[in-house]
Tab-separated table of C-alpha atoms in Angstrom:
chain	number	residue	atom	x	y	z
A	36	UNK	CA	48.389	26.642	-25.392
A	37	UNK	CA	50.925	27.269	-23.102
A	38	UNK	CA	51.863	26.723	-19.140
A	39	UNK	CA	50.090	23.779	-18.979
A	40	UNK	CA	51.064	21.088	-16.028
A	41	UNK	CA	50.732	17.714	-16.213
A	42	UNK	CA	50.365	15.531	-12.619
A	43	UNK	CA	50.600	11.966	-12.622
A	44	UNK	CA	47.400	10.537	-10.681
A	45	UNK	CA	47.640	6.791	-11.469
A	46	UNK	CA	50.095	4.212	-13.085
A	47	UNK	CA	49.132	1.169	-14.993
A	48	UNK	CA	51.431	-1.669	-16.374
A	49	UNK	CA	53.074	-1.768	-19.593
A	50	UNK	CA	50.858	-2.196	-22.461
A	51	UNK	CA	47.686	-1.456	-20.970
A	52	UNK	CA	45.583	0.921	-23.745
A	53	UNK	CA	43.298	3.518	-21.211
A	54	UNK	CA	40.833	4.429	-23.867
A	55	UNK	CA	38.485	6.098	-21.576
A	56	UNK	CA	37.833	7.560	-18.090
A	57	UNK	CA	34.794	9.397	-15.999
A	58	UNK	CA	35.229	10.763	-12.285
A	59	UNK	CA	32.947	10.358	-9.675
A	60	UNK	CA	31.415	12.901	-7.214
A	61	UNK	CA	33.740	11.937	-5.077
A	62	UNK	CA	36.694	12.426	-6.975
A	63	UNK	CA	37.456	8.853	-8.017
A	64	UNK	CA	38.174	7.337	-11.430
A	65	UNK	CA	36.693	4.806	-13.364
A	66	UNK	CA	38.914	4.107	-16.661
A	67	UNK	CA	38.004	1.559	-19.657
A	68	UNK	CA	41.417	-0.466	-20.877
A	69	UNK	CA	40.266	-1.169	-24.134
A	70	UNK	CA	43.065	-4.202	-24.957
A	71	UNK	CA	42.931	-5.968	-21.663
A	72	UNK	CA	38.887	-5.680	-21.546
A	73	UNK	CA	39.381	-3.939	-18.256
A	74	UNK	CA	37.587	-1.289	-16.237
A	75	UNK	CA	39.497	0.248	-13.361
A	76	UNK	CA	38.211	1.936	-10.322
A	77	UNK	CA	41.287	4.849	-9.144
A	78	UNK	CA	40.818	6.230	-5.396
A	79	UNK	CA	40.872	9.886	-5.153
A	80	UNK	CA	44.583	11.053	-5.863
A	81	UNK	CA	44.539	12.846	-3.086
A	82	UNK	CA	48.171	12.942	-2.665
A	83	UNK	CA	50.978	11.167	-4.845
A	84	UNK	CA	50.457	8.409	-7.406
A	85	UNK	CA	47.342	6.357	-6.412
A	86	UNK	CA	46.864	2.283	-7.371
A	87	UNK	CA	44.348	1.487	-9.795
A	88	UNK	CA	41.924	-0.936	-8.446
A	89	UNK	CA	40.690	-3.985	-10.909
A	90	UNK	CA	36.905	-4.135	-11.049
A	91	UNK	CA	35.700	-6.230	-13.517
A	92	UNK	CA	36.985	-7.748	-17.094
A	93	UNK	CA	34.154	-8.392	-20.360
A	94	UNK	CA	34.347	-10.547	-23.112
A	95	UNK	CA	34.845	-7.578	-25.209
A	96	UNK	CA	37.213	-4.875	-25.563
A	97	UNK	CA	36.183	-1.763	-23.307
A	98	UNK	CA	35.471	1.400	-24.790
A	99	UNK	CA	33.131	4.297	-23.596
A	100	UNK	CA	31.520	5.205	-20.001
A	101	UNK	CA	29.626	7.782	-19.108
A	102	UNK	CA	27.731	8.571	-16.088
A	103	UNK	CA	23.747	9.149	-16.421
A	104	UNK	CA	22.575	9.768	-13.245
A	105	UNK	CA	24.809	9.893	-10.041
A	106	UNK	CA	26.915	7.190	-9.447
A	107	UNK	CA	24.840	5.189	-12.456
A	108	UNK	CA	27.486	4.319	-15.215
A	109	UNK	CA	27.043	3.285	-18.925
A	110	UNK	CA	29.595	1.804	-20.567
A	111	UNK	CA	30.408	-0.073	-24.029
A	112	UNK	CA	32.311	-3.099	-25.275
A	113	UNK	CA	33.263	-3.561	-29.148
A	114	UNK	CA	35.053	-6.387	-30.824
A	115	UNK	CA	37.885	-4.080	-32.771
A	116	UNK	CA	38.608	-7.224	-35.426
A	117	UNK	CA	35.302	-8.879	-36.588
A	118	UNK	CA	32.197	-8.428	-36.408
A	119	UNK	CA	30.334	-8.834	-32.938
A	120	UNK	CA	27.668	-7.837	-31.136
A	121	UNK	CA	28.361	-4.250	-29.374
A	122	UNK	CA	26.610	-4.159	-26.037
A	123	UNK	CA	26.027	-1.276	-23.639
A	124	UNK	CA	26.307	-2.054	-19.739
A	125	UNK	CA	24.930	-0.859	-16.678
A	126	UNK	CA	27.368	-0.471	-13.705
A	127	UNK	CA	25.145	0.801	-10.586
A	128	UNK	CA	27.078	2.059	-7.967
A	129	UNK	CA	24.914	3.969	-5.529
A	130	UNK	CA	25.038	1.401	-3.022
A	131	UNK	CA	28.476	0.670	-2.916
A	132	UNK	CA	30.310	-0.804	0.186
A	133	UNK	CA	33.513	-2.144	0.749
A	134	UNK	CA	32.972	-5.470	0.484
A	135	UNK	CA	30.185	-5.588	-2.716
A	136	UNK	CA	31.348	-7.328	-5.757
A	137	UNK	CA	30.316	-5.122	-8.790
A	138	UNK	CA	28.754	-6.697	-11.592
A	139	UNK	CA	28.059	-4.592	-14.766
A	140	UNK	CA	24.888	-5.766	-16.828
A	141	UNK	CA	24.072	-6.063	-20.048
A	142	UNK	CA	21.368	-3.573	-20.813
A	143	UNK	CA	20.855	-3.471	-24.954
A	144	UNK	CA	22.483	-4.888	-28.098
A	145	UNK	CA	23.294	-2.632	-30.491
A	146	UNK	CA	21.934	-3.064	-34.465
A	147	UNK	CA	23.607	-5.479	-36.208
A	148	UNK	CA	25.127	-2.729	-38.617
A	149	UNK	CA	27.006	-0.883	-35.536
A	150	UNK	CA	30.867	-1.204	-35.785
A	151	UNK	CA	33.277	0.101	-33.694
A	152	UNK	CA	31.615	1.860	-30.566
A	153	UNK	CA	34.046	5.166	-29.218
A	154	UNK	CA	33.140	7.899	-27.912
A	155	UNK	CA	30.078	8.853	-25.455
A	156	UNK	CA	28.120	11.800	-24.130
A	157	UNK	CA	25.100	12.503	-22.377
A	158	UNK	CA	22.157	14.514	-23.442
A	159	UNK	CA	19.963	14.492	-20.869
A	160	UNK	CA	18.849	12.184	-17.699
A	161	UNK	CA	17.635	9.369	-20.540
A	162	UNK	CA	19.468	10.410	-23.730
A	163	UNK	CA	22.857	9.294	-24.395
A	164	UNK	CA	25.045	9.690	-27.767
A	165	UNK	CA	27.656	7.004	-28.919
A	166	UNK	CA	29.851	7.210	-32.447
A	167	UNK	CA	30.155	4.502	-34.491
A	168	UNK	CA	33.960	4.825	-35.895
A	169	UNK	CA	33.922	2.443	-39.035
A	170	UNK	CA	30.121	2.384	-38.897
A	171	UNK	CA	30.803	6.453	-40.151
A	172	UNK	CA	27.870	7.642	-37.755
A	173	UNK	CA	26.401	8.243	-34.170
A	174	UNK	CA	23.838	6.342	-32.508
A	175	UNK	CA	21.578	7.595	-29.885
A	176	UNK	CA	20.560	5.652	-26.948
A	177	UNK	CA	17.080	6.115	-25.183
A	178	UNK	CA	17.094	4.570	-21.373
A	179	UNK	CA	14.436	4.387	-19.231
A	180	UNK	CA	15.314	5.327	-15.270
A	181	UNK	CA	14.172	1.770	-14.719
A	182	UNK	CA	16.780	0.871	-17.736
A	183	UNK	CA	14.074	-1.380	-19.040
A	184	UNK	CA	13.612	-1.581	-22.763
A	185	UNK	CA	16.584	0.756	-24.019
A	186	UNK	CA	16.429	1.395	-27.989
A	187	UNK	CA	19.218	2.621	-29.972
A	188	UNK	CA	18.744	4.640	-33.489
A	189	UNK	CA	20.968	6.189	-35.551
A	190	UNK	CA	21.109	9.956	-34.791
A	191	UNK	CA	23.630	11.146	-37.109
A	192	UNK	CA	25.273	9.714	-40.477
A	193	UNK	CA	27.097	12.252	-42.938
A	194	UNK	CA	30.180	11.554	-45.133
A	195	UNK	CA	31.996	14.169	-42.615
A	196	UNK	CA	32.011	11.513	-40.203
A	197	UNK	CA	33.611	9.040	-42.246
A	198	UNK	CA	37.158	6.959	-41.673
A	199	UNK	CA	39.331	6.546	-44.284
A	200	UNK	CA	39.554	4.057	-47.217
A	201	UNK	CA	42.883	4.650	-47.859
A	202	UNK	CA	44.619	0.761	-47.101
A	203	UNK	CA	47.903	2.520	-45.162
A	204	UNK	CA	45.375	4.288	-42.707
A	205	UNK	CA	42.594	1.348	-42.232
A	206	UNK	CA	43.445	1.622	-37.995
A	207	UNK	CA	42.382	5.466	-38.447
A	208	UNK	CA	38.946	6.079	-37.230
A	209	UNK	CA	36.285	8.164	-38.423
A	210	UNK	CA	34.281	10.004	-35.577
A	211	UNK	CA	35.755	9.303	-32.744
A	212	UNK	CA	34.937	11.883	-29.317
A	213	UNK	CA	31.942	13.000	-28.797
A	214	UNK	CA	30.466	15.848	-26.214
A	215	UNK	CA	27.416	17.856	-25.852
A	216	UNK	CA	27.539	21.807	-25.142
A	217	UNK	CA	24.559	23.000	-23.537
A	218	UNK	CA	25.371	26.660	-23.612
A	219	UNK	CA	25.453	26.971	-27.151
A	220	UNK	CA	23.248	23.926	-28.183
A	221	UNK	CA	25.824	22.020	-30.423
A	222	UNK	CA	26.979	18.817	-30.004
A	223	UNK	CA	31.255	18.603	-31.092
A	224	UNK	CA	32.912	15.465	-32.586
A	225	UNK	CA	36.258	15.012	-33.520
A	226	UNK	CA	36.492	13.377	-36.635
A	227	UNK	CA	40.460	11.321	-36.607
A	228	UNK	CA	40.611	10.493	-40.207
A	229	UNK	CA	39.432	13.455	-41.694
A	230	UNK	CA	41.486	16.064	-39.143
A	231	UNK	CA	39.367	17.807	-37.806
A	232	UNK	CA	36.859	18.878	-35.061
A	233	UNK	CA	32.706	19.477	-36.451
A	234	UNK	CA	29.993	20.475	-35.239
A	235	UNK	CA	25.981	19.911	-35.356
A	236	UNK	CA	23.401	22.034	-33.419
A	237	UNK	CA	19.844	20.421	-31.515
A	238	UNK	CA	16.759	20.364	-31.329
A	239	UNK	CA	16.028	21.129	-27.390
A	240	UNK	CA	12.809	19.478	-27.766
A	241	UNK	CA	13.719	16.260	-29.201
A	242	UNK	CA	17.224	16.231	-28.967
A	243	UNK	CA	17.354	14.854	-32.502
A	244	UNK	CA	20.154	17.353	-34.900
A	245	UNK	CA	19.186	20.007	-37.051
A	246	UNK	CA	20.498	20.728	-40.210
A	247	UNK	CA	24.552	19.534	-41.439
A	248	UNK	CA	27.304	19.380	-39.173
A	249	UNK	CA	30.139	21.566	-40.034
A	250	UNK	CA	33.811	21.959	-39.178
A	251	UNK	CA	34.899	23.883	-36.511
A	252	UNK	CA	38.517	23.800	-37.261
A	253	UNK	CA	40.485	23.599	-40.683
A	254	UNK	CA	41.830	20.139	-40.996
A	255	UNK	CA	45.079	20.007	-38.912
A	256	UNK	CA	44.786	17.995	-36.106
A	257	UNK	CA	43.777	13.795	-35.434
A	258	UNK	CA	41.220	14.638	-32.762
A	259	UNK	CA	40.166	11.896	-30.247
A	260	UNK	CA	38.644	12.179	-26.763
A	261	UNK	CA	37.739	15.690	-26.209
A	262	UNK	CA	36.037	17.617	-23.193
A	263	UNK	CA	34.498	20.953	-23.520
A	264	UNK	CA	34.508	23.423	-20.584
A	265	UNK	CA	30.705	25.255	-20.890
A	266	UNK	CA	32.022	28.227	-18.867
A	267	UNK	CA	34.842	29.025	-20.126
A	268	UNK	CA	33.447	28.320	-23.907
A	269	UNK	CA	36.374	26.152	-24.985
A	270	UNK	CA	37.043	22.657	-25.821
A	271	UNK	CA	40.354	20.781	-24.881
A	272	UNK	CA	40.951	18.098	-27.540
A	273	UNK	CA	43.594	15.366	-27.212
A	274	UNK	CA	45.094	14.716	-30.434
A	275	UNK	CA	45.778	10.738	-32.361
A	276	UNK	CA	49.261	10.768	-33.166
A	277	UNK	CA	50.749	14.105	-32.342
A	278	UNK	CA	49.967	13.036	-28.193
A	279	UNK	CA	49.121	16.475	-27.984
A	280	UNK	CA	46.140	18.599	-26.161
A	281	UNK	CA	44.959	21.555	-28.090
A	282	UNK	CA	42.928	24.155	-26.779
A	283	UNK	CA	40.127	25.962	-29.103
A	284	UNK	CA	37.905	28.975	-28.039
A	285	UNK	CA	34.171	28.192	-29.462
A	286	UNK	CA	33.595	31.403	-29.691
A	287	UNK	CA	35.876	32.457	-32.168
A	288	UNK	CA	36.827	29.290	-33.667
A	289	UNK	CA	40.650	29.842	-32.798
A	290	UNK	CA	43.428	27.552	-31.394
A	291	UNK	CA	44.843	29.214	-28.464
């Protein structure tokens, strides 16, 4: 890929780990900092460099967000070193004013066997997906428009998704982004340890997976977060350790 342009729309202090973002309707930012247990709230960048705005800090380090329904936000915490409950949150921000104090709420505990929570996406208006990096698998989350009595299942477990055992790579994850593509029925994950980017196709009905995933790509690249634009039938994938963005047509299975 070539000609890209990268803008600046927000600066953050030394040492501060932005693991994950979502933007509002509005054109606003909300951004997980997974080492200071952080979630930022970034004004439209309208013009220049804007100031991130502190909104809240959890016990836990910050992971995933999503948005469910409009201005209704999901997002995880995971305790990267031991073992410890992983809980999805609630942030509800339809109401917002300039003077409310925003307090994210603890909606479900995940199973005792869940590991490290990464990456999200959203299935439908009740459905989310969430991979389980060292847990080698993704869970799906069911929720209620009243949020009341969320369950969480395992949707997906296959060796493809695992990390790696080898003792010089134990930081690497396994699965690791995750995002649904409506147009062709597949939902992508990139997979860090194992290089590449896979693949599993749904069931519209239940929105449960059909059949094995399979790789997209050969194994090259240490895939992270990824988004996939449904239009243009592509998916732009920011890479582990090269700090790269690679761009690769669905269609044909080709980097471009």
């Amino acid at each position: 890929m070539t000609g890209a342009k990268v803008t600046p729309v927000a600066s953050f202090p030394p040492n501060f780990f932005l693991e994950n973002l979502v933007i509002r309707h509005d054109g606003s930012i909300l951004i997980t900092v997974t080492n200071q247990k952080h979630l930022y709230y970034v004004p439209r960048p309208d013009s220049g460099v804007a100031t991130p705005q502190f909104l809240h800090t959890f016990e836990h380090s910050t992971t995933g967000i999503v948005e469910l329904g409009r201005d209704v936000f999901h997002i995880s915490t995971t305790l990267l070193s031991e073992d410890s409950p992983n809980i999805l949150w609630r942030l509800d921000m339809r109401n917002l004013t300039p003077t409310a104090v925003l307090e994210p709420m603890p909606v479900l505990t995940f199973p005792p066997e869940s590991k490290v929570l990464n990456g999200f996406c959203v299935l439908s208006s009740s459905v989310i997906l969430r991979a389980d990096s060292w847990a080698d698998l993704i869970w799906r989350v069911d929720i209620l428009e009243d949020c009341s009595a969320p369950s969480a299942r395992v949707w997906l477990k296959h060796n493809m998704l695992a990390h790696s055992d080898d003792p010089k790579k134990f930081d690497v994850p396994g699965v690791n982004g995750v995002k649904f593509n409506h147009k062709d029925g597949h939902v992508y994950f990139t997979i860090t340890a194992q290089t590449t980017l896979g693949r599993i196709r749904i069931d519209p009905g239940t929105l449960d997976c059909v059949g094995d995933p399979e790789d997209v790509t050969e194994r090259w690249m240490w895939g992270d977060d990824l988004i996939i634009d449904k239009e243009a039938g592509v998916a732009y994938v920011t890479t582990h350790r090269q700090n790269t963005i690679e761009r690769i047509n669905l269609k044909s299975i080709v980097r471009m």
